[in-house]
Every structure is written in structure tokens, then in C-alpha cells.
Amino acid sequence: MLILLPPSEGKADAGTGRRWAPDRLSLPELNPARERVLDALVALSAGPDEETARAALGLSEGQRGELRRNARLREAATAPAERLYTGVLYEALDLASLPAAAQRAARRSILISSGLWGVVRLTDRIPPYRCPIGARLPDVGALSTYWRRELTPAMDGAAGRGPVLDLRSGAYAATWTPRGELAERTVTVRVLHEREVDGVPVRSVVSHFNKATKGRLVRDLLVAGARPRTAAELVGTLRELKHNVLEQSTAAGRVRQVDLVVTDL
């Protein structure tokens, strides 16, 4: 099983070890593409036009320190991605507290999307950075379009033969779309909050709690030692783990979507 996660805007303040080494990252076939984005990001962040750089990266005036950090990325200390990302999803997943077997499974199965790196595994050492997928960089262009061109061969290979659980947010999901037979092995999850209004159940999409719910879902799968062989088995496993899953009908060759209904936020 392959589990695809979004990155988090929240990151550890500083790395704890050696400098970034591109030849040590997973999916090394992506390294030339990573280098181009890194060069463009460093040049933009270190350039004289701070206002343009902040606008390109969606930074406020109070976040200008992110530019200084980006400018020093090649010399910055690194940390494993599993300790670098600290947002809501990763707090709920709480990798550090998983049993050893579940941690090993997480390191085998999880890939994290990134505007800078394309994708990374939990064990990949990277420095703290600021590079949202919505950014447009000089000589690279829109990152979502750039990575859509670069990721497909690598991701098609990384998907293997088992099911794919795609929990990426929309902008990151656009960087790689499973096709054909691979799409039929892919399950995406939409989190809905159910509440009662005038005696009638009403469901709505949630945002902040969407991330926490997805983190708990992945944690449940890892702790249970789940090893589904198909998308249908993956959906069945989620139900066995007491998640309220409603499966949406899809045409052949299309990604399977499920709604995860929660009542207690």
C-alpha cells in the first residue's frame, strides 16, 4: 500500500544534522527536477526584490525571515521529514509514538508531496523551507504544472502493485493523477462533518479537522498492521477500523472516492 500525504506549512524551526545531500533522497530520478526548483527558490529568496519574492511565495511582511532561510537552503542543517513536518495532520498521526512495527510500515508506505522536493519519504533528510505548491518561480513557472510534468514516471513506479490511499489536498493532488489500471487501485478520502439541523442530518466538508481526521485514519491503519491488496480491501479495512465510510460510485478506470463521515470533532 502506498499512502500519499500533503506537506504541512508548519515545520520544525531548524534542522538537527548534516547538510542536504540530493543523492540521498528517495526517488533519485527526481533529483534534476529538484535541483532546478531549489536553484530558482534560492535565487528568488536571495534576490534584491523582497516584495516580489514574498508575493511569489505568499509571505507576509512579518514572514520575511522565511526568505533568509530559503536563501541558505544549500548550507542548512537537515532533519528527517518525519520530524520536520509538524502540522495538524502530523500531530494527529504522531509518528514518534507509533509501535516499532507501525513506524517501519510508515517509512515504507508514506510519500509526502512537496512544492520544493516533489515527493519525499519520511526518512529523507531535508532542511526547513517555505515553497508552497501555488508558487510561481523564475525559470520554473507554476510549481503545480512543473511537478505534473516531472512526477508521473516516478510516481507510477512508486505506486507498485498494491492500493494507493491518496490523502493529498487539491493543489498537491493535481501534481500527479493516477491513470487507467492504477486509478482503479487508488482511493481518495473526503472528510464530511455530520450534524443535526432541525432534526435532519446535514453533512458538510470540513477544513481544519479534515487534516486531523486523515492523520488519525493513517495512524489506525498503521497500528492495525493493515496490508490490503486492493482498493476494495482498503475500503473494507477502514470500515473494520470503525470509520464511517460511504463509497461513491465511479466509472471504470476512475479513482475511487470515499466520504469519511465524522460526527465528533
Short mmCIF file of N, CA and C in Angstrom, two decimals, residues 9 40-41 44-45 50-60 63 66-67 70 130-132 134-137 143:
data_model
loop_
_atom_site.label_atom_id
_atom_site.label_comp_id
_atom_site.label_asym_id
_atom_site.label_seq_id
_atom_site.Cartn_x
_atom_site.Cartn_y
_atom_site.Cartn_z
N GLU A 9 2.40 23.35 6.35
CA GLU A 9 3.04 24.67 6.41
C GLU A 9 3.88 24.77 7.67
N ALA A 40 16.04 27.95 -8.35
CA ALA A 40 15.12 29.06 -8.57
C ALA A 40 14.65 29.65 -7.25
N LEU A 41 14.37 28.80 -6.27
CA LEU A 41 13.89 29.28 -4.98
C LEU A 41 14.96 30.06 -4.24
N LEU A 44 15.50 33.44 -6.02
CA LEU A 44 14.40 34.36 -5.75
C LEU A 44 14.48 34.91 -4.33
N SER A 45 14.73 34.02 -3.36
CA SER A 45 14.73 34.42 -1.96
C SER A 45 15.93 35.29 -1.60
N GLU A 50 12.65 42.00 -2.53
CA GLU A 50 11.99 41.23 -1.47
C GLU A 50 10.48 41.19 -1.66
N GLU A 51 9.89 42.28 -2.09
CA GLU A 51 8.43 42.33 -2.23
C GLU A 51 7.95 41.31 -3.26
N THR A 52 8.66 41.22 -4.38
CA THR A 52 8.28 40.25 -5.41
C THR A 52 8.44 38.83 -4.89
N ALA A 53 9.52 38.57 -4.16
CA ALA A 53 9.76 37.24 -3.61
C ALA A 53 8.67 36.86 -2.61
N ARG A 54 8.31 37.79 -1.75
CA ARG A 54 7.27 37.48 -0.76
C ARG A 54 5.94 37.22 -1.45
N ALA A 55 5.62 37.98 -2.49
CA ALA A 55 4.37 37.78 -3.21
C ALA A 55 4.35 36.42 -3.89
N ALA A 56 5.47 36.03 -4.48
CA ALA A 56 5.54 34.75 -5.18
C ALA A 56 5.34 33.57 -4.24
N LEU A 57 5.79 33.73 -2.99
CA LEU A 57 5.72 32.64 -2.02
C LEU A 57 4.57 32.79 -1.02
N GLY A 58 3.76 33.82 -1.20
CA GLY A 58 2.62 34.02 -0.32
C GLY A 58 3.00 34.37 1.10
N LEU A 59 4.06 35.17 1.27
CA LEU A 59 4.55 35.53 2.59
C LEU A 59 4.13 36.94 2.96
N SER A 60 3.83 37.14 4.22
CA SER A 60 3.53 38.48 4.71
C SER A 60 4.83 39.20 5.04
N GLN A 63 6.88 37.71 7.68
CA GLN A 63 7.50 36.40 7.41
C GLN A 63 8.74 36.53 6.53
N GLU A 66 11.51 33.96 6.41
CA GLU A 66 11.44 32.75 5.58
C GLU A 66 12.30 32.91 4.33
N LEU A 67 12.41 34.13 3.82
CA LEU A 67 13.26 34.36 2.66
C LEU A 67 14.73 34.13 3.01
N ASN A 70 15.26 30.43 3.19
CA ASN A 70 15.31 29.84 1.85
C ASN A 70 16.64 30.11 1.15
N ARG A 130 10.31 27.12 2.78
CA ARG A 130 8.98 27.67 2.50
C ARG A 130 8.82 27.74 0.99
N CYS A 131 8.01 26.85 0.44
CA CYS A 131 7.82 26.79 -1.00
C CYS A 131 6.48 26.15 -1.30
N PRO A 132 5.39 26.89 -1.22
CA PRO A 132 4.06 26.31 -1.44
C PRO A 132 3.86 25.89 -2.89
N GLY A 134 1.52 26.48 -4.74
CA GLY A 134 0.91 27.54 -5.54
C GLY A 134 1.89 28.59 -6.02
N ALA A 135 3.17 28.44 -5.68
CA ALA A 135 4.17 29.44 -6.06
C ALA A 135 4.50 29.34 -7.54
N ARG A 136 4.96 30.46 -8.09
CA ARG A 136 5.48 30.53 -9.46
C ARG A 136 6.90 31.06 -9.37
N LEU A 137 7.87 30.26 -9.79
CA LEU A 137 9.27 30.61 -9.63
C LEU A 137 9.90 30.99 -10.97
N LEU A 143 4.57 25.86 -9.99
CA LEU A 143 5.08 24.59 -9.48
C LEU A 143 4.11 23.43 -9.72
#
